[in-house]
XYZ file of C-alpha atoms in Angstrom:
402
model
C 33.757 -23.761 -133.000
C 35.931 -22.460 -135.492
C 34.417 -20.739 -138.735
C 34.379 -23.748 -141.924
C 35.319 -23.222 -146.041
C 34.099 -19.924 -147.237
C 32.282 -21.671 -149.517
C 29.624 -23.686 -147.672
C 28.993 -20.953 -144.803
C 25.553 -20.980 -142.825
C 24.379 -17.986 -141.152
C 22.702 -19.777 -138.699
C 26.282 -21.195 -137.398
C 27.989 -17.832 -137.813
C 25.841 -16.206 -135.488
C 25.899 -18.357 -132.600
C 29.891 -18.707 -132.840
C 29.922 -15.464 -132.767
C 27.390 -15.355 -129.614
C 29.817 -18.524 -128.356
C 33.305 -16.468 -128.202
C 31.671 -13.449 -126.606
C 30.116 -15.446 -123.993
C 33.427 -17.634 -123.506
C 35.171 -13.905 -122.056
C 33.059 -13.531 -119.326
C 34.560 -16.806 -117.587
C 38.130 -15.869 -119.311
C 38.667 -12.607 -117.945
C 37.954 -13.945 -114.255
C 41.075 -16.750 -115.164
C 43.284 -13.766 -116.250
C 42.660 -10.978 -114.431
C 42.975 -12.874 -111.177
C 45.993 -15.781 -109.149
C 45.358 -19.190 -110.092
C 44.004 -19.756 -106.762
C 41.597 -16.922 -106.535
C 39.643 -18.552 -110.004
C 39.634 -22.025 -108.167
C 38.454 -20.325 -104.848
C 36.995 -17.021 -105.228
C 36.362 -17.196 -101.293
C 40.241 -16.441 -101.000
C 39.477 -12.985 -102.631
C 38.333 -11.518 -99.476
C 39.252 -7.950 -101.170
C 36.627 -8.259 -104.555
C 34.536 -11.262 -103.424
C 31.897 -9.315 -101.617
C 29.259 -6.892 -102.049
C 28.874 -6.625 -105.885
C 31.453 -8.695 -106.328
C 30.283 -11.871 -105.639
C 26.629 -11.358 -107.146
C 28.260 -10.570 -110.795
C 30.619 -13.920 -110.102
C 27.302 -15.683 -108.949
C 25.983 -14.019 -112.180
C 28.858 -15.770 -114.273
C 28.930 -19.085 -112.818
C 24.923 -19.393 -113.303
C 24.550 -18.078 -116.572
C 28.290 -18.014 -118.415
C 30.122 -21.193 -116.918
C 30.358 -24.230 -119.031
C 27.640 -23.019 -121.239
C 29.346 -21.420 -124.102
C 32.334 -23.673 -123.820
C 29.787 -26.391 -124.598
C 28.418 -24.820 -127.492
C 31.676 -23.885 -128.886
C 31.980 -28.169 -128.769
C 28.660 -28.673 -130.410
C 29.782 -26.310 -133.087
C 33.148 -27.586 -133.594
C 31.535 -31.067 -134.071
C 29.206 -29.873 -136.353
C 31.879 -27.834 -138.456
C 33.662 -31.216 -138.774
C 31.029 -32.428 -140.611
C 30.355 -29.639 -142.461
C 33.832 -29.364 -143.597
C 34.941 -32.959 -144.271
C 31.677 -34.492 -145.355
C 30.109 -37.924 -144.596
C 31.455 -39.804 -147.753
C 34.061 -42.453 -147.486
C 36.804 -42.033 -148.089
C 36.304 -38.781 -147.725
C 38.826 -36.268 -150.157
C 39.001 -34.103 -147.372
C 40.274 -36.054 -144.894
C 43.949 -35.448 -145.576
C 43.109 -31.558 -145.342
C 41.248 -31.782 -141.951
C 43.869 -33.773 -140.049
C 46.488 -31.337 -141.561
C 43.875 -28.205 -140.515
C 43.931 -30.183 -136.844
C 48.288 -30.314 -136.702
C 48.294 -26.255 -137.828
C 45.070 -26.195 -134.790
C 47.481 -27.509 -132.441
C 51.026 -25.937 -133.073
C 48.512 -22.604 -132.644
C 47.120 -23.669 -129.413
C 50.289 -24.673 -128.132
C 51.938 -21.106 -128.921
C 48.999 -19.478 -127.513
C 48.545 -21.250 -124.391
C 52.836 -20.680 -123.683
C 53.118 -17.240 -125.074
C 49.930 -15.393 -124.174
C 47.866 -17.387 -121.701
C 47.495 -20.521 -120.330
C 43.929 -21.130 -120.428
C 43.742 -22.062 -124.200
C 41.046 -24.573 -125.773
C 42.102 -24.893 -129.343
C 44.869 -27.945 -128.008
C 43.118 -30.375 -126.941
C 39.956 -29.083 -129.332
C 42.454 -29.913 -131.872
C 43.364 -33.583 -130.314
C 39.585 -34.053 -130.057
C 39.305 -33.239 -133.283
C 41.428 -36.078 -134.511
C 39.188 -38.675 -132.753
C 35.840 -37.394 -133.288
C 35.716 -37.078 -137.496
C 35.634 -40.964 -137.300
C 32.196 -40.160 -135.696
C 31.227 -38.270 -138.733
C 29.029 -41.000 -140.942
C 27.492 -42.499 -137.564
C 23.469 -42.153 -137.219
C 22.113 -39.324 -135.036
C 20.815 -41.775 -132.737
C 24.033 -43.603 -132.482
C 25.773 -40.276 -131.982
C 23.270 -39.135 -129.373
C 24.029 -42.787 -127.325
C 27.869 -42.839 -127.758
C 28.099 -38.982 -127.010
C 26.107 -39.487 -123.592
C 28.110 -41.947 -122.309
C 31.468 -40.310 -122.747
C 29.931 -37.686 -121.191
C 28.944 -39.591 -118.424
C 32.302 -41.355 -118.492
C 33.422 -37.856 -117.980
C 31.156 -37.244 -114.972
C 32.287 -40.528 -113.514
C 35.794 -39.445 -113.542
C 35.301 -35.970 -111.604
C 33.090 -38.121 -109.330
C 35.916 -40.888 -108.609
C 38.552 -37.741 -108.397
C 36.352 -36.907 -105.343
C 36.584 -40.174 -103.799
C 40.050 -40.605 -104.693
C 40.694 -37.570 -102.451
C 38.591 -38.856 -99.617
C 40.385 -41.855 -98.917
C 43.964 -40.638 -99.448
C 45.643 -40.666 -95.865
C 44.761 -36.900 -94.884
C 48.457 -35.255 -94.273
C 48.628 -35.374 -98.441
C 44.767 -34.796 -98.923
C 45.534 -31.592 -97.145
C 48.524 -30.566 -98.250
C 47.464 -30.823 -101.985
C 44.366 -29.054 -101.389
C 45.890 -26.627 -99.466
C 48.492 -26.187 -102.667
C 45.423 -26.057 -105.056
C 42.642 -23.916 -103.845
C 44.293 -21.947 -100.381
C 47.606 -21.378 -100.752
C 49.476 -18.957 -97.896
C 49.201 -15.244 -99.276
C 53.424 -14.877 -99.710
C 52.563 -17.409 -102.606
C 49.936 -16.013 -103.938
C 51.864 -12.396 -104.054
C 54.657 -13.842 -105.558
C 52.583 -15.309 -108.548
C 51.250 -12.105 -108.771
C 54.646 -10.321 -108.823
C 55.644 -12.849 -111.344
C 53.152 -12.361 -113.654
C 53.133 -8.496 -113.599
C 57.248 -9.083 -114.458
C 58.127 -9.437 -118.231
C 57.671 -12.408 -120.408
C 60.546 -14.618 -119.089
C 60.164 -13.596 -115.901
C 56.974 -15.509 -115.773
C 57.820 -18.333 -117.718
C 58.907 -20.279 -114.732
C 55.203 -19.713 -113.697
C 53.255 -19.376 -116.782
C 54.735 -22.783 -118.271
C 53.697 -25.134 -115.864
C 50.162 -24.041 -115.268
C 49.380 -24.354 -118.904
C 51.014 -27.883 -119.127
C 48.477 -28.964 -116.472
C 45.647 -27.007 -118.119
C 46.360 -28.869 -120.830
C 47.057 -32.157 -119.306
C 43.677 -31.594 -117.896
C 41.826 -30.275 -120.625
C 43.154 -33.184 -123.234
C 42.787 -36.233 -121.104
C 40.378 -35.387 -118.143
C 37.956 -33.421 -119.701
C 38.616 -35.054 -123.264
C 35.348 -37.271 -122.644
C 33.329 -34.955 -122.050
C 34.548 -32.384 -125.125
C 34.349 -34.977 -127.195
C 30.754 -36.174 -126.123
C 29.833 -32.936 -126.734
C 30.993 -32.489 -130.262
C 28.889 -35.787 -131.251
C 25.835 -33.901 -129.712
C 26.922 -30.920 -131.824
C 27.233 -33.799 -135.428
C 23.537 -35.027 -134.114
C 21.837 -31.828 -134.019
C 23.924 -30.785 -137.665
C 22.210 -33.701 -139.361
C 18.675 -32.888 -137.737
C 18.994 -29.560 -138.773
C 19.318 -27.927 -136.146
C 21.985 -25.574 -136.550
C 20.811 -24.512 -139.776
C 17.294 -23.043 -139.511
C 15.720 -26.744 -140.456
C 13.385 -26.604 -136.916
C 10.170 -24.930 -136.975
C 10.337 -21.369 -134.890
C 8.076 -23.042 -132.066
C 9.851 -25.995 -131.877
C 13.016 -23.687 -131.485
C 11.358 -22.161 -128.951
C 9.305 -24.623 -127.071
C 12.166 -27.261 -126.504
C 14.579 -24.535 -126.055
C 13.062 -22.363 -123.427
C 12.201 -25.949 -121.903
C 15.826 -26.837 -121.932
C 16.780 -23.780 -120.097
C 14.597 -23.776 -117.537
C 15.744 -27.225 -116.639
C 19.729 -25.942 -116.834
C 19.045 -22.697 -115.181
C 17.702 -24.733 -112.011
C 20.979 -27.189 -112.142
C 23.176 -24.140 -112.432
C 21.393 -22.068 -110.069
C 21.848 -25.029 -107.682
C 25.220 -25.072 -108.295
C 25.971 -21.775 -107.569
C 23.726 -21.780 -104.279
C 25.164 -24.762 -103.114
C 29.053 -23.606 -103.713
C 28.021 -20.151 -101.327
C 26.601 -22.844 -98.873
C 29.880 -24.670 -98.630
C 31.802 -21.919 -98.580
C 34.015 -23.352 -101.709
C 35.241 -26.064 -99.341
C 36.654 -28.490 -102.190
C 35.751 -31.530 -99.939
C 32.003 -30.766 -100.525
C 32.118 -28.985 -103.683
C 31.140 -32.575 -105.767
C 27.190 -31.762 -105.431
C 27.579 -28.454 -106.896
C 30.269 -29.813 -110.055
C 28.044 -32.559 -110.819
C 25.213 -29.898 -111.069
C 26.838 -27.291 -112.707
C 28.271 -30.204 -115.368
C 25.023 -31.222 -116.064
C 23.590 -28.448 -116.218
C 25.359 -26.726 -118.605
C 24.103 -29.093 -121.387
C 20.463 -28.366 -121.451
C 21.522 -25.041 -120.497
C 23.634 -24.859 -123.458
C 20.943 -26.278 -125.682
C 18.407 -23.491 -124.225
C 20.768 -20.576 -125.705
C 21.450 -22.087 -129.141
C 17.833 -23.121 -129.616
C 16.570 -19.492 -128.967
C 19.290 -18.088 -131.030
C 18.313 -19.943 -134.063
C 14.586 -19.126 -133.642
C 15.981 -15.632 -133.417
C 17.902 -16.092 -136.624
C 14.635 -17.061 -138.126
C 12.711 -13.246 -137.778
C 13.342 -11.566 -140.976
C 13.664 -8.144 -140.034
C 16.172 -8.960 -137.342
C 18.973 -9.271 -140.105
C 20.560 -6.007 -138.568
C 20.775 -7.299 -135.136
C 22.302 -10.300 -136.251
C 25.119 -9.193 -138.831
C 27.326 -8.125 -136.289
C 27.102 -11.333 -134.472
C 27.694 -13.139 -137.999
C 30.512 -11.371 -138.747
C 32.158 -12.070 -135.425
C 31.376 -15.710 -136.041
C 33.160 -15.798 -138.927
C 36.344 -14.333 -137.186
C 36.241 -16.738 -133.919
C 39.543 -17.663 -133.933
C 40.529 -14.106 -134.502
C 38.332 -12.561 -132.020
C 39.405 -15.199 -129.466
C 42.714 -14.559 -129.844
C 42.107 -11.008 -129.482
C 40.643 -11.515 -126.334
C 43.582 -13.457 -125.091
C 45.833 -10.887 -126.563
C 44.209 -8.064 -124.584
C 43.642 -9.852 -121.730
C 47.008 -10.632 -121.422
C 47.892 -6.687 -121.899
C 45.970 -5.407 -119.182
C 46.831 -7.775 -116.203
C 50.559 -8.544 -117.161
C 53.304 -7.331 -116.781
C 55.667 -6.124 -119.977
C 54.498 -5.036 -122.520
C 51.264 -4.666 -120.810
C 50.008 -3.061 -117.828
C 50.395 -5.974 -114.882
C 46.688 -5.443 -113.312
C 46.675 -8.738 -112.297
C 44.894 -9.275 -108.615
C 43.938 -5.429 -108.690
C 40.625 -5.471 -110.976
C 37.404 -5.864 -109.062
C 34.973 -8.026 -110.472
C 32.105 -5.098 -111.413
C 35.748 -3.942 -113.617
C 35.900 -7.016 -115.200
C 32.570 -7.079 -115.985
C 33.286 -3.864 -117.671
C 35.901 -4.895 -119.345
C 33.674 -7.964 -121.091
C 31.421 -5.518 -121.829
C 33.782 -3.012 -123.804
C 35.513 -6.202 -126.141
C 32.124 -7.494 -126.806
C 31.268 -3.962 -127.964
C 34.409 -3.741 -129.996
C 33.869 -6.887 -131.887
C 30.889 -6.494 -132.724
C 31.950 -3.354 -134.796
C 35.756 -4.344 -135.312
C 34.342 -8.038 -137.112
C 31.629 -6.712 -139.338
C 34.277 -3.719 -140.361
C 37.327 -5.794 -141.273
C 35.363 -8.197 -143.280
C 34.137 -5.350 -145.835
C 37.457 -5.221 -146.488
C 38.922 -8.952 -146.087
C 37.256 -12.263 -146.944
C 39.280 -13.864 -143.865
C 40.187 -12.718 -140.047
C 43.959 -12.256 -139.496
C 44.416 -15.679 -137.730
C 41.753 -17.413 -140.015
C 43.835 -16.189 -142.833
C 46.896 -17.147 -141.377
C 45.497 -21.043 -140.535
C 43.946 -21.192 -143.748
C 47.562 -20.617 -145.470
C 49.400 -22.600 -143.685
C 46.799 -25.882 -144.000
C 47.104 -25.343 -147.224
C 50.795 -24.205 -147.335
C 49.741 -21.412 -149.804
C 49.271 -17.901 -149.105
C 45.650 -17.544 -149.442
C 43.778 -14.422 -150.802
C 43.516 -11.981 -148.279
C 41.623 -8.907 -149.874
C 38.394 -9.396 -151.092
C 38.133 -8.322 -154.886
């Protein structure tokens, strides 16, 4: 996910991390503009979820959800490689596990002093199991990569089962907690949250433990999985412009038509359930699934995009926020966390529509695609790459470019 050495940069990769962190906002801003409960159950909006409301959520689930978070694993797998090599021992080593501690101590302060929802933790914990993966075939990639994916499937899939045979007082009560809560508690997380920063500590802290909890161990499979698909298609090429333009095309449009139609299920199927969470398993198996191929789809017609010569203009701005990601994702924490809480920022938390929010993706996407390119005719780093960079390699690094 995160941009690699300065020295051994690939367009190619740039661009669709730069496509990658944009996309990532349009499922972000739902998470923090909104309660807890009204991301895991958008049915419990009854104020936003309707009209044009719920087509631009249907909109996000079908076409933003899981996808770019699974690209941002392919891309973090294939940076590994990129940036450590495939020799053994490899000299970098030392550097990338030190590169993974900075990654975490990051996350950490991001996900408990900005927002909850943060990925670079357990991307970083990943990271420190999948480099072993780093000399291993494609095809032995490809095989070990599906079935921790699977394995990941197979958990969400016993979670359901779990639930069904627990005695039904606590099946109820916990799902109750989770996904309807009574509205006094979901005005008072709103109330907290539009208070200052220690004000919502007490709720703040304990949702991003268990996003983490659940991101690093639950969902740790599958990330993982993912990044060996993202090592397999580095060494085939794939990433950097080795594919033909019709095989870019071909197998990609191929791929999305098959993840549209799991997605699209998904979404369908969630509407015909009404978000009950009890027979929501047919529509998260889909929409798990389906994100892959999906996933695959977007990056495949990227790079046969990145292969037209005179679309160098188009694709600069993209490149440039690529090379920023960690910067630019920040940002969009940072300003997320502005606008919906409460001091310093503004506390419009539960009282931004979604066609707003929508907006709002629209207007960050728009300023990083001219803030990234800018700033880099001026710096040879983003602020946070800059600042990871220097502490990995407990030097200041050179900021200014000569």
């Amino acid at each position: 996910m995160l941009a690699g050495p300065q020295q051994d940069r690939f367009e190619s990769l740039d661009i669709l991390r730069g496509v990658a962190v944009l996309g990532i906002l349009a499922i972000n801003i739902q998470a923090m503009a909104m309660p807890v409960a009204y991301f895991a159950n958008p049915a419990l909006n009854t104020q936003y979820f309707v009209g044009e409301g719920r087509d631009i959520w249907a909109i996000a689930s079908t076409f933003f959800q899981f996808k770019f978070i699974t690209i941002f694993s392919a891309l973090f797998g294939a940076g590994i490689i990129l940036m450590v090599g495939e020799e053994k021992p490899s000299p970098k080593f030392g550097l990338h596990y030190r590169r993974m501690f900075w990654l975490l101590i990051l996350g950490s302060l991001h996900a408990y002093l900005i927002w909850f929802g943060d990925i670079l933790t357990p991307y970083a914990v990943a990271g420190l199991i999948v480099v072993l993966a780093r000399r291993w075939r494609v095809r032995t990639l490809f095989i070990v990569g599906f079935v921790l994916v699977a394995l990941g499937s197979l958990m969400m899939i016993a979670q359901h089962f779990a639930l069904e045979y627990m005695p039904a007082e606590e099946r109820d009560a916990l799902l109750a907690e989770m996904f309807s809560p009574p509205p006094e508690a979901i005005a008072a997380e709103i109330e907290a949250y539009r208070g200052g920063f220690f004000a919502r500590l007490p709720d703040t802290a304990p949702t991003a433990v268990l996003f983490q909890v659940v991101q690093t161990l639950f969902l740790a499979p599958r990330n993982i999985g993912v990044m060996m698909f993202g090592m397999a298609l580095y060494k085939m090429g794939f990433f950097t412009l080795g594919w033909s333009f019709m095989r870019y095309v071909v197998l990609g449009a191929a791929a999305l038509a098959i993840g549209y139609a799991g997605s699209q299920y998904a979404t369908t199927q969630m509407f015909a359930v009404e978000f009950d969470p009890m027979k929501l398993l047919g529509a998260q198996t889909a929409q798990f699934w389906g994100s892959l191929p999906q996933a695959f789809g977007y990056s495949a017609l990227i790079m046969a995009l990145a292969k037209i010569p005179f679309l160098g203009l188009v694709r600069a701005p993209f490149a440039a926020a690529g090379r920023m990601a960690l910067s630019n994702y920040l940002m969009c924490s940072l300003i997320g966390a502005f606008l919906y809480y409460g001091s310093p920022g503004l506390g419009q938390i539960g009282t931004v529509s979604y066609p707003e929010q929508a907006m709002t993706v629209a207007v960050i996407w728009i300023a990083t695609l001219i803030w990234s390119p800018i700033w880099l005719t001026q710096f040879r780093f983003g602020p946070f790459e800059w600042l990871w960079r220097s502490l990995t390699y407990w030097k200041l690094q050179p900021m200014r470019k000569a």
